[in-house]
Amino acid sequence: FVVVHRYEDGARCARRAVELARNVPSAEKLATQGLNVLADALRYQGNLEAALSTIQQAQRLSQQAKYENDTVRLFYRYALTFGEGAILGEPDTVNLGRPVEAAAAFQQAVDLTEEAAAKNPNDTATRIRLGEAALNLADLVRERDPRRALALSDLGIRRLEETPASQAGRRIRAELLAGSSYTLRRLHRPAESRRRLDAATALLQETKDYPAGERIRLDSPAHVLLSALADEEAESGNPRHALDTYEQLLRGVSAWPPEPDTNLPDAAGLSRLYTVVAGLDRRIGRSEAASALETRRLDIWKHWDVRLPDNAFIRSQLNAAKVNSLWK
């Protein structure tokens, strides 16, 4: 239910699972799993404070749970720690806007998985989780500490290179390479940035994710790569080329299609895309096109403000869209 965006149904089932598990001796692990799913459902409904409380409740309960072995325990701890980081501040999506706390949670997830990966050279699942945590943490700390961000990206890339047969691992490695291209440009290393984008492109060609075709899912590896390629063009003084790539991406995302009126993560992702494309439009003097996108962005958050009034996340997005629309 949560995966197909039926969040109310997902929350209902998760609550029932927790209720049943609590009536069974030594079923704390199952209750923890139910709370984890419930936290996801609450987060994607915009109920972020409740989502955080739920994931923290799951963490407390997990300390009492019995696990089959240390690997299972690790994966449960990772899921809960990563989930807390995502609720607190996963970049570019629905979150509480608490990046410092989010970074601490993601760092814990990195540490857990790096310790396990160092002990087992053949463990693909742990390396994939490490890559996910490193990717999010690097995005969070890039602006204030680019060297730390680069070290995190390099750690994830290196560990995922140890399991080259994994398709999922290759996709995350491509995202880490694309993400680290921003960091390298901040560190005034543009040639290395370009090489990493080339490497990310080659990986996604191998996995058949790129070229992306006519339909592109929001936040898919192809979306990440196309954004990174366009942003490199923009930072290199080629805003028209950047805009061409972003317009290709926007057409693909629109054809996917997203559900910004009913799915809050889609609303956040599409809003961000509108903002970037509108900024490039203004940069090359296309004020009318920029204004149209800014209006569409503002309409998204007006709709959600009616649907979920007085929601802190939505109000922050609405206020940002209102400020941006003043440029019209």
mmCIF file of C-alpha atoms in Angstrom:
data_model
loop_
_atom_site.group_PDB
_atom_site.id
_atom_site.type_symbol
_atom_site.label_atom_id
_atom_site.label_comp_id
_atom_site.label_asym_id
_atom_site.label_seq_id
_atom_site.Cartn_x
_atom_site.Cartn_y
_atom_site.Cartn_z
ATOM 1 C CA PHE A 1 0.000 0.000 0.000
ATOM 2 C CA VAL A 2 2.748 2.495 0.873
ATOM 3 C CA VAL A 3 4.717 1.705 -2.280
ATOM 4 C CA VAL A 4 1.670 2.395 -4.480
ATOM 5 C CA HIS A 5 0.928 5.621 -2.560
ATOM 6 C CA ARG A 6 -2.133 4.331 -0.670
ATOM 7 C CA TYR A 7 -0.798 5.761 2.556
ATOM 8 C CA GLU A 8 -3.967 5.644 4.637
ATOM 9 C CA ASP A 9 -4.408 1.950 3.836
ATOM 10 C CA GLY A 10 -0.733 1.365 4.572
ATOM 11 C CA ALA A 11 -1.013 3.103 7.938
ATOM 12 C CA ARG A 12 -4.127 1.105 8.818
ATOM 13 C CA CYS A 13 -2.460 -2.221 8.044
ATOM 14 C CA ALA A 14 0.742 -1.244 9.837
ATOM 15 C CA ARG A 15 -1.167 -0.265 12.994
ATOM 16 C CA ARG A 16 -3.022 -3.574 12.924
ATOM 17 C CA ALA A 17 0.256 -5.473 12.496
ATOM 18 C CA VAL A 18 1.717 -3.712 15.527
ATOM 19 C CA GLU A 19 -1.405 -4.455 17.550
ATOM 20 C CA LEU A 20 -1.259 -8.159 16.681
ATOM 21 C CA ALA A 21 2.481 -8.420 17.305
ATOM 22 C CA ARG A 22 2.145 -6.955 20.772
ATOM 23 C CA ASN A 23 -0.133 -9.832 21.749
ATOM 24 C CA VAL A 24 2.507 -12.393 20.783
ATOM 25 C CA PRO A 25 5.416 -13.138 23.136
ATOM 26 C CA SER A 26 8.832 -12.249 21.701
ATOM 27 C CA ALA A 27 7.339 -10.572 18.623
ATOM 28 C CA GLU A 28 9.032 -7.218 19.174
ATOM 29 C CA LYS A 29 10.829 -7.566 15.852
ATOM 30 C CA LEU A 30 7.534 -7.722 13.959
ATOM 31 C CA ALA A 31 6.127 -4.800 15.928
ATOM 32 C CA THR A 32 9.262 -2.836 15.056
ATOM 33 C CA GLN A 33 8.761 -3.612 11.383
ATOM 34 C CA GLY A 34 5.148 -2.465 11.551
ATOM 35 C CA LEU A 35 6.127 0.797 13.229
ATOM 36 C CA ASN A 36 8.741 1.393 10.547
ATOM 37 C CA VAL A 37 6.140 1.046 7.804
ATOM 38 C CA LEU A 38 3.739 3.239 9.771
ATOM 39 C CA ALA A 39 6.387 5.955 10.045
ATOM 40 C CA ASP A 40 6.801 5.929 6.255
ATOM 41 C CA ALA A 41 3.053 6.188 5.712
ATOM 42 C CA LEU A 42 2.746 9.081 8.166
ATOM 43 C CA ARG A 43 5.677 10.920 6.639
ATOM 44 C CA TYR A 44 4.283 10.721 3.129
ATOM 45 C CA GLN A 45 0.944 12.008 4.398
ATOM 46 C CA GLY A 46 2.758 15.065 5.755
ATOM 47 C CA ASN A 47 2.401 14.013 9.402
ATOM 48 C CA LEU A 48 6.092 14.418 10.084
ATOM 49 C CA GLU A 49 6.131 14.864 13.858
ATOM 50 C CA ALA A 50 4.074 11.699 14.280
ATOM 51 C CA ALA A 51 6.373 9.904 11.835
ATOM 52 C CA LEU A 52 9.418 10.884 13.889
ATOM 53 C CA SER A 53 7.772 9.813 17.139
ATOM 54 C CA THR A 54 6.833 6.486 15.560
ATOM 55 C CA ILE A 55 10.310 5.709 14.235
ATOM 56 C CA GLN A 56 11.827 6.592 17.599
ATOM 57 C CA GLN A 57 9.325 4.305 19.302
ATOM 58 C CA ALA A 58 10.419 1.553 16.901
ATOM 59 C CA GLN A 59 14.056 2.176 17.817
ATOM 60 C CA ARG A 60 13.310 1.769 21.517
ATOM 61 C CA LEU A 61 11.347 -1.404 20.904
ATOM 62 C CA SER A 62 14.087 -2.835 18.688
ATOM 63 C CA GLN A 63 16.463 -2.827 21.655
ATOM 64 C CA GLN A 64 14.261 -5.465 23.291
ATOM 65 C CA ALA A 65 13.775 -7.565 20.175
ATOM 66 C CA LYS A 66 15.404 -10.912 19.468
ATOM 67 C CA TYR A 67 17.006 -11.461 16.075
ATOM 68 C CA GLU A 68 18.099 -14.619 14.278
ATOM 69 C CA ASN A 69 21.654 -13.364 13.898
ATOM 70 C CA ASP A 70 23.808 -10.235 13.853
ATOM 71 C CA THR A 71 23.119 -9.577 10.162
ATOM 72 C CA VAL A 72 19.361 -9.420 10.690
ATOM 73 C CA ARG A 73 19.893 -7.168 13.704
ATOM 74 C CA LEU A 74 22.095 -4.885 11.598
ATOM 75 C CA PHE A 75 19.497 -4.549 8.833
ATOM 76 C CA TYR A 76 16.757 -3.655 11.323
ATOM 77 C CA ARG A 77 18.979 -1.094 13.065
ATOM 78 C CA TYR A 78 19.984 0.358 9.712
ATOM 79 C CA ALA A 79 16.377 0.669 8.495
ATOM 80 C CA LEU A 80 15.311 2.510 11.629
ATOM 81 C CA THR A 81 18.362 4.788 11.730
ATOM 82 C CA PHE A 82 18.103 5.602 8.027
ATOM 83 C CA GLY A 83 14.364 6.166 8.427
ATOM 84 C CA GLU A 84 14.930 8.649 11.225
ATOM 85 C CA GLY A 85 17.460 10.535 9.092
ATOM 86 C CA ALA A 86 15.044 10.633 6.171
ATOM 87 C CA ILE A 87 12.216 12.048 8.290
ATOM 88 C CA LEU A 88 14.507 14.638 9.841
ATOM 89 C CA GLY A 89 16.093 15.879 6.649
ATOM 90 C CA GLU A 90 16.355 13.671 3.548
ATOM 91 C CA PRO A 91 17.345 16.158 0.830
ATOM 92 C CA ASP A 92 14.815 17.418 -1.722
ATOM 93 C CA THR A 93 11.743 15.630 -0.388
ATOM 94 C CA VAL A 94 9.284 15.596 2.509
ATOM 95 C CA ASN A 95 11.185 16.172 5.771
ATOM 96 C CA LEU A 96 11.222 18.136 9.022
ATOM 97 C CA GLY A 97 13.982 20.497 7.918
ATOM 98 C CA ARG A 98 16.402 19.472 10.671
ATOM 99 C CA PRO A 99 19.574 18.752 8.662
ATOM 100 C CA VAL A 100 22.048 18.606 11.559
ATOM 101 C CA GLU A 101 20.076 15.877 13.326
ATOM 102 C CA ALA A 102 19.469 14.130 10.013
ATOM 103 C CA ALA A 103 23.202 14.113 9.303
ATOM 104 C CA ALA A 104 23.883 12.512 12.686
ATOM 105 C CA ALA A 105 21.383 9.735 11.948
ATOM 106 C CA PHE A 106 22.745 9.121 8.448
ATOM 107 C CA GLN A 107 26.293 9.062 9.842
ATOM 108 C CA GLN A 108 25.227 6.350 12.260
ATOM 109 C CA ALA A 109 23.779 4.379 9.339
ATOM 110 C CA VAL A 110 27.065 4.790 7.438
ATOM 111 C CA ASP A 111 29.084 3.651 10.453
ATOM 112 C CA LEU A 112 26.899 0.579 11.022
ATOM 113 C CA THR A 113 27.179 -0.612 7.448
ATOM 114 C CA GLU A 114 30.853 0.274 6.980
ATOM 115 C CA GLU A 115 31.757 -1.784 10.037
ATOM 116 C CA ALA A 116 29.839 -4.751 8.635
ATOM 117 C CA ALA A 117 31.211 -4.312 5.103
ATOM 118 C CA ALA A 118 34.781 -4.296 6.403
ATOM 119 C CA LYS A 119 34.176 -7.707 7.986
ATOM 120 C CA ASN A 120 32.524 -9.354 4.985
ATOM 121 C CA PRO A 121 33.999 -8.751 1.515
ATOM 122 C CA ASN A 122 31.120 -10.555 -0.233
ATOM 123 C CA ASP A 123 28.126 -8.855 1.383
ATOM 124 C CA THR A 124 26.289 -6.975 -1.352
ATOM 125 C CA ALA A 125 23.226 -6.021 0.717
ATOM 126 C CA THR A 126 25.281 -4.194 3.328
ATOM 127 C CA ARG A 127 27.193 -2.288 0.656
ATOM 128 C CA ILE A 128 23.977 -1.166 -1.025
ATOM 129 C CA ARG A 129 22.727 0.194 2.286
ATOM 130 C CA LEU A 130 26.044 1.885 2.899
ATOM 131 C CA GLY A 131 25.806 3.527 -0.515
ATOM 132 C CA GLU A 132 22.288 4.810 0.201
ATOM 133 C CA ALA A 133 23.295 6.328 3.538
ATOM 134 C CA ALA A 134 26.501 7.845 2.146
ATOM 135 C CA LEU A 135 24.568 9.367 -0.760
ATOM 136 C CA ASN A 136 22.088 11.137 1.513
ATOM 137 C CA LEU A 137 24.692 12.263 4.010
ATOM 138 C CA ALA A 138 26.991 13.621 1.300
ATOM 139 C CA ASP A 139 24.087 15.648 -0.121
ATOM 140 C CA LEU A 140 23.349 17.070 3.318
ATOM 141 C CA VAL A 141 26.890 18.174 4.190
ATOM 142 C CA ARG A 142 28.139 19.238 0.736
ATOM 143 C CA GLU A 143 27.537 22.963 1.169
ATOM 144 C CA ARG A 144 29.213 23.382 4.545
ATOM 145 C CA ASP A 145 31.839 20.621 4.334
ATOM 146 C CA PRO A 146 32.613 19.550 0.751
ATOM 147 C CA ARG A 147 35.684 17.526 1.757
ATOM 148 C CA ARG A 148 33.620 15.400 4.104
ATOM 149 C CA ALA A 149 30.993 15.014 1.385
ATOM 150 C CA LEU A 150 33.627 13.821 -1.082
ATOM 151 C CA ALA A 151 35.044 11.328 1.433
ATOM 152 C CA LEU A 152 31.553 9.912 1.987
ATOM 153 C CA SER A 153 30.899 9.593 -1.739
ATOM 154 C CA ASP A 154 34.268 7.929 -2.250
ATOM 155 C CA LEU A 155 33.559 5.459 0.554
ATOM 156 C CA GLY A 156 30.243 4.463 -0.983
ATOM 157 C CA ILE A 157 31.726 4.197 -4.473
ATOM 158 C CA ARG A 158 34.644 2.108 -3.261
ATOM 159 C CA ARG A 159 32.467 -0.336 -1.344
ATOM 160 C CA LEU A 160 30.006 -0.733 -4.207
ATOM 161 C CA GLU A 161 32.869 -1.389 -6.630
ATOM 162 C CA GLU A 162 33.562 -4.505 -4.545
ATOM 163 C CA THR A 163 30.264 -6.019 -5.763
ATOM 164 C CA PRO A 164 30.179 -5.025 -9.446
ATOM 165 C CA ALA A 165 27.569 -7.623 -10.483
ATOM 166 C CA SER A 166 24.748 -5.979 -8.530
ATOM 167 C CA GLN A 167 22.406 -3.907 -10.711
ATOM 168 C CA ALA A 168 21.103 -2.019 -7.676
ATOM 169 C CA GLY A 169 24.659 -1.397 -6.565
ATOM 170 C CA ARG A 170 25.608 0.002 -9.959
ATOM 171 C CA ARG A 171 22.666 2.382 -9.904
ATOM 172 C CA ILE A 172 23.568 3.729 -6.472
ATOM 173 C CA ARG A 173 27.215 3.979 -7.499
ATOM 174 C CA ALA A 174 26.137 6.055 -10.509
ATOM 175 C CA GLU A 175 24.148 8.356 -8.217
ATOM 176 C CA LEU A 176 27.163 8.718 -5.914
ATOM 177 C CA LEU A 177 29.372 9.573 -8.881
ATOM 178 C CA ALA A 178 26.852 12.123 -10.160
ATOM 179 C CA GLY A 179 26.416 13.644 -6.701
ATOM 180 C CA SER A 180 30.147 13.906 -6.124
ATOM 181 C CA SER A 181 30.493 15.905 -9.358
ATOM 182 C CA TYR A 182 28.908 18.874 -7.554
ATOM 183 C CA THR A 183 31.334 18.489 -4.663
ATOM 184 C CA LEU A 184 34.360 18.356 -6.940
ATOM 185 C CA ARG A 185 33.337 21.579 -8.642
ATOM 186 C CA ARG A 186 33.006 23.233 -5.241
ATOM 187 C CA LEU A 187 36.575 22.070 -4.590
ATOM 188 C CA HIS A 188 37.670 23.603 -7.941
ATOM 189 C CA ARG A 189 38.329 20.243 -9.580
ATOM 190 C CA PRO A 190 36.158 20.485 -12.728
ATOM 191 C CA ALA A 191 38.047 17.884 -14.774
ATOM 192 C CA GLU A 192 37.453 15.231 -12.107
ATOM 193 C CA SER A 193 33.817 16.300 -11.924
ATOM 194 C CA ARG A 194 33.448 15.672 -15.656
ATOM 195 C CA ARG A 195 35.118 12.262 -15.402
ATOM 196 C CA ARG A 196 32.698 11.219 -12.689
ATOM 197 C CA LEU A 197 29.725 12.265 -14.776
ATOM 198 C CA ASP A 198 31.107 10.219 -17.671
ATOM 199 C CA ALA A 199 31.529 7.227 -15.356
ATOM 200 C CA ALA A 200 27.977 7.621 -14.027
ATOM 201 C CA THR A 201 26.652 7.792 -17.592
ATOM 202 C CA ALA A 202 28.506 4.612 -18.544
ATOM 203 C CA LEU A 203 27.128 2.737 -15.520
ATOM 204 C CA LEU A 204 23.529 3.714 -16.264
ATOM 205 C CA GLN A 205 23.996 2.738 -19.885
ATOM 206 C CA GLU A 206 25.053 -0.695 -18.642
ATOM 207 C CA THR A 207 21.955 -0.973 -16.447
ATOM 208 C CA LYS A 208 19.735 0.267 -19.317
ATOM 209 C CA ASP A 209 18.558 3.251 -17.247
ATOM 210 C CA TYR A 210 20.090 5.743 -19.670
ATOM 211 C CA PRO A 211 19.192 7.027 -22.195
ATOM 212 C CA ALA A 212 15.959 7.227 -20.231
ATOM 213 C CA GLY A 213 13.396 7.185 -23.021
ATOM 214 C CA GLU A 214 10.193 9.201 -23.010
ATOM 215 C CA ARG A 215 9.179 8.533 -19.383
ATOM 216 C CA ILE A 216 11.389 9.396 -16.404
ATOM 217 C CA ARG A 217 10.407 8.684 -12.812
ATOM 218 C CA LEU A 218 11.061 11.448 -10.314
ATOM 219 C CA ASP A 219 14.284 10.815 -8.381
ATOM 220 C CA SER A 220 15.184 7.816 -10.535
ATOM 221 C CA PRO A 221 18.865 7.284 -11.421
ATOM 222 C CA ALA A 222 18.182 8.797 -14.852
ATOM 223 C CA HIS A 223 16.638 11.869 -13.199
ATOM 224 C CA VAL A 224 19.664 12.232 -10.934
ATOM 225 C CA LEU A 225 22.095 11.925 -13.842
ATOM 226 C CA LEU A 226 20.278 14.308 -16.175
ATOM 227 C CA SER A 227 20.051 16.902 -13.395
ATOM 228 C CA ALA A 228 23.767 16.566 -12.684
ATOM 229 C CA LEU A 229 24.671 16.872 -16.375
ATOM 230 C CA ALA A 230 22.490 19.945 -16.745
ATOM 231 C CA ASP A 231 23.825 21.558 -13.580
ATOM 232 C CA GLU A 232 27.389 21.068 -14.794
ATOM 233 C CA GLU A 233 26.481 22.902 -17.992
ATOM 234 C CA ALA A 234 24.870 25.714 -16.006
ATOM 235 C CA GLU A 235 27.864 26.105 -13.694
ATOM 236 C CA SER A 236 30.216 26.031 -16.665
ATOM 237 C CA GLY A 237 28.515 29.022 -18.272
ATOM 238 C CA ASN A 238 26.201 27.178 -20.677
ATOM 239 C CA PRO A 239 22.698 27.897 -19.331
ATOM 240 C CA ARG A 240 20.996 27.257 -22.683
ATOM 241 C CA HIS A 241 22.448 23.758 -22.893
ATOM 242 C CA ALA A 242 21.486 23.196 -19.266
ATOM 243 C CA LEU A 243 17.944 24.331 -20.006
ATOM 244 C CA ASP A 244 17.689 21.972 -22.990
ATOM 245 C CA THR A 245 18.591 19.043 -20.723
ATOM 246 C CA TYR A 246 16.219 20.123 -17.963
ATOM 247 C CA GLU A 247 13.370 20.579 -20.434
ATOM 248 C CA GLN A 248 14.032 17.046 -21.693
ATOM 249 C CA LEU A 249 13.878 15.878 -18.093
ATOM 250 C CA LEU A 250 10.680 17.810 -17.398
ATOM 251 C CA ARG A 251 9.004 16.293 -20.464
ATOM 252 C CA GLY A 252 10.030 12.818 -19.329
ATOM 253 C CA VAL A 253 8.819 13.365 -15.774
ATOM 254 C CA SER A 254 5.513 14.787 -17.026
ATOM 255 C CA ALA A 255 5.029 11.690 -19.203
ATOM 256 C CA TRP A 256 5.769 9.332 -16.315
ATOM 257 C CA PRO A 257 3.403 10.869 -14.863
ATOM 258 C CA PRO A 258 3.771 12.250 -11.318
ATOM 259 C CA GLU A 259 0.748 12.761 -9.047
ATOM 260 C CA PRO A 260 1.423 16.127 -7.381
ATOM 261 C CA ASP A 261 -2.210 16.659 -6.340
ATOM 262 C CA THR A 262 -2.433 13.439 -4.319
ATOM 263 C CA ASN A 263 1.134 12.353 -3.574
ATOM 264 C CA LEU A 264 3.182 14.697 -1.410
ATOM 265 C CA PRO A 265 6.644 13.377 -2.411
ATOM 266 C CA ASP A 266 5.697 13.883 -6.077
ATOM 267 C CA ALA A 267 4.575 17.420 -5.259
ATOM 268 C CA ALA A 268 7.933 18.167 -3.626
ATOM 269 C CA GLY A 269 9.939 16.654 -6.482
ATOM 270 C CA LEU A 270 7.996 18.411 -9.223
ATOM 271 C CA SER A 271 8.099 21.714 -7.329
ATOM 272 C CA ARG A 272 11.877 21.511 -7.125
ATOM 273 C CA LEU A 273 12.127 20.762 -10.849
ATOM 274 C CA TYR A 274 9.920 23.745 -11.699
ATOM 275 C CA THR A 275 12.134 25.967 -9.546
ATOM 276 C CA VAL A 276 15.353 24.939 -11.265
ATOM 277 C CA VAL A 277 13.937 25.223 -14.793
ATOM 278 C CA ALA A 278 12.354 28.599 -14.025
ATOM 279 C CA GLY A 279 15.695 29.850 -12.721
ATOM 280 C CA LEU A 280 17.402 28.885 -15.973
ATOM 281 C CA ASP A 281 14.594 30.481 -17.990
ATOM 282 C CA ARG A 282 15.162 33.758 -16.164
ATOM 283 C CA ARG A 283 18.909 33.467 -16.616
ATOM 284 C CA ILE A 284 18.570 33.500 -20.394
ATOM 285 C CA GLY A 285 15.810 36.125 -20.455
ATOM 286 C CA ARG A 286 12.741 33.903 -20.837
ATOM 287 C CA SER A 287 10.731 35.660 -18.124
ATOM 288 C CA GLU A 288 7.313 34.580 -19.391
ATOM 289 C CA ALA A 289 8.237 30.886 -19.370
ATOM 290 C CA ALA A 290 9.755 31.267 -15.902
ATOM 291 C CA SER A 291 6.612 32.954 -14.582
ATOM 292 C CA ALA A 292 4.428 30.142 -15.918
ATOM 293 C CA LEU A 293 6.482 27.527 -14.068
ATOM 294 C CA GLU A 294 6.555 29.602 -10.887
ATOM 295 C CA THR A 295 2.778 29.853 -11.019
ATOM 296 C CA ARG A 296 2.482 26.092 -11.437
ATOM 297 C CA ARG A 297 4.757 25.609 -8.447
ATOM 298 C CA LEU A 298 2.708 28.024 -6.357
ATOM 299 C CA ASP A 299 -0.521 26.270 -7.384
ATOM 300 C CA ILE A 300 0.858 22.937 -6.143
ATOM 301 C CA TRP A 301 1.381 24.299 -2.642
ATOM 302 C CA LYS A 302 -1.876 26.280 -2.565
ATOM 303 C CA HIS A 303 -3.644 22.994 -3.303
ATOM 304 C CA TRP A 304 -1.797 21.193 -0.501
ATOM 305 C CA ASP A 305 -2.395 24.043 1.938
ATOM 306 C CA VAL A 306 -6.127 23.516 1.447
ATOM 307 C CA ARG A 307 -5.770 19.767 1.693
ATOM 308 C CA LEU A 308 -3.553 19.843 4.818
ATOM 309 C CA PRO A 309 -3.998 23.259 6.466
ATOM 310 C CA ASP A 310 -1.446 24.478 9.000
ATOM 311 C CA ASN A 311 1.064 21.796 8.013
ATOM 312 C CA ALA A 312 4.573 23.086 8.740
ATOM 313 C CA PHE A 313 6.251 21.419 5.748
ATOM 314 C CA ILE A 314 3.595 22.584 3.314
ATOM 315 C CA ARG A 315 3.583 26.107 4.710
ATOM 316 C CA SER A 316 7.356 26.328 4.285
ATOM 317 C CA GLN A 317 7.040 25.247 0.659
ATOM 318 C CA LEU A 318 4.131 27.616 0.060
ATOM 319 C CA ASN A 319 5.988 30.563 1.555
ATOM 320 C CA ALA A 320 9.068 29.812 -0.563
ATOM 321 C CA ALA A 321 6.888 29.593 -3.686
ATOM 322 C CA LYS A 322 5.210 32.900 -2.832
ATOM 323 C CA VAL A 323 8.572 34.620 -2.435
ATOM 324 C CA ASN A 324 9.782 33.138 -5.696
ATOM 325 C CA SER A 325 6.630 34.246 -7.535
ATOM 326 C CA LEU A 326 7.334 37.879 -6.625
ATOM 327 C CA TRP A 327 9.918 37.865 -9.408
ATOM 328 C CA LYS A 328 7.089 37.776 -11.955
#
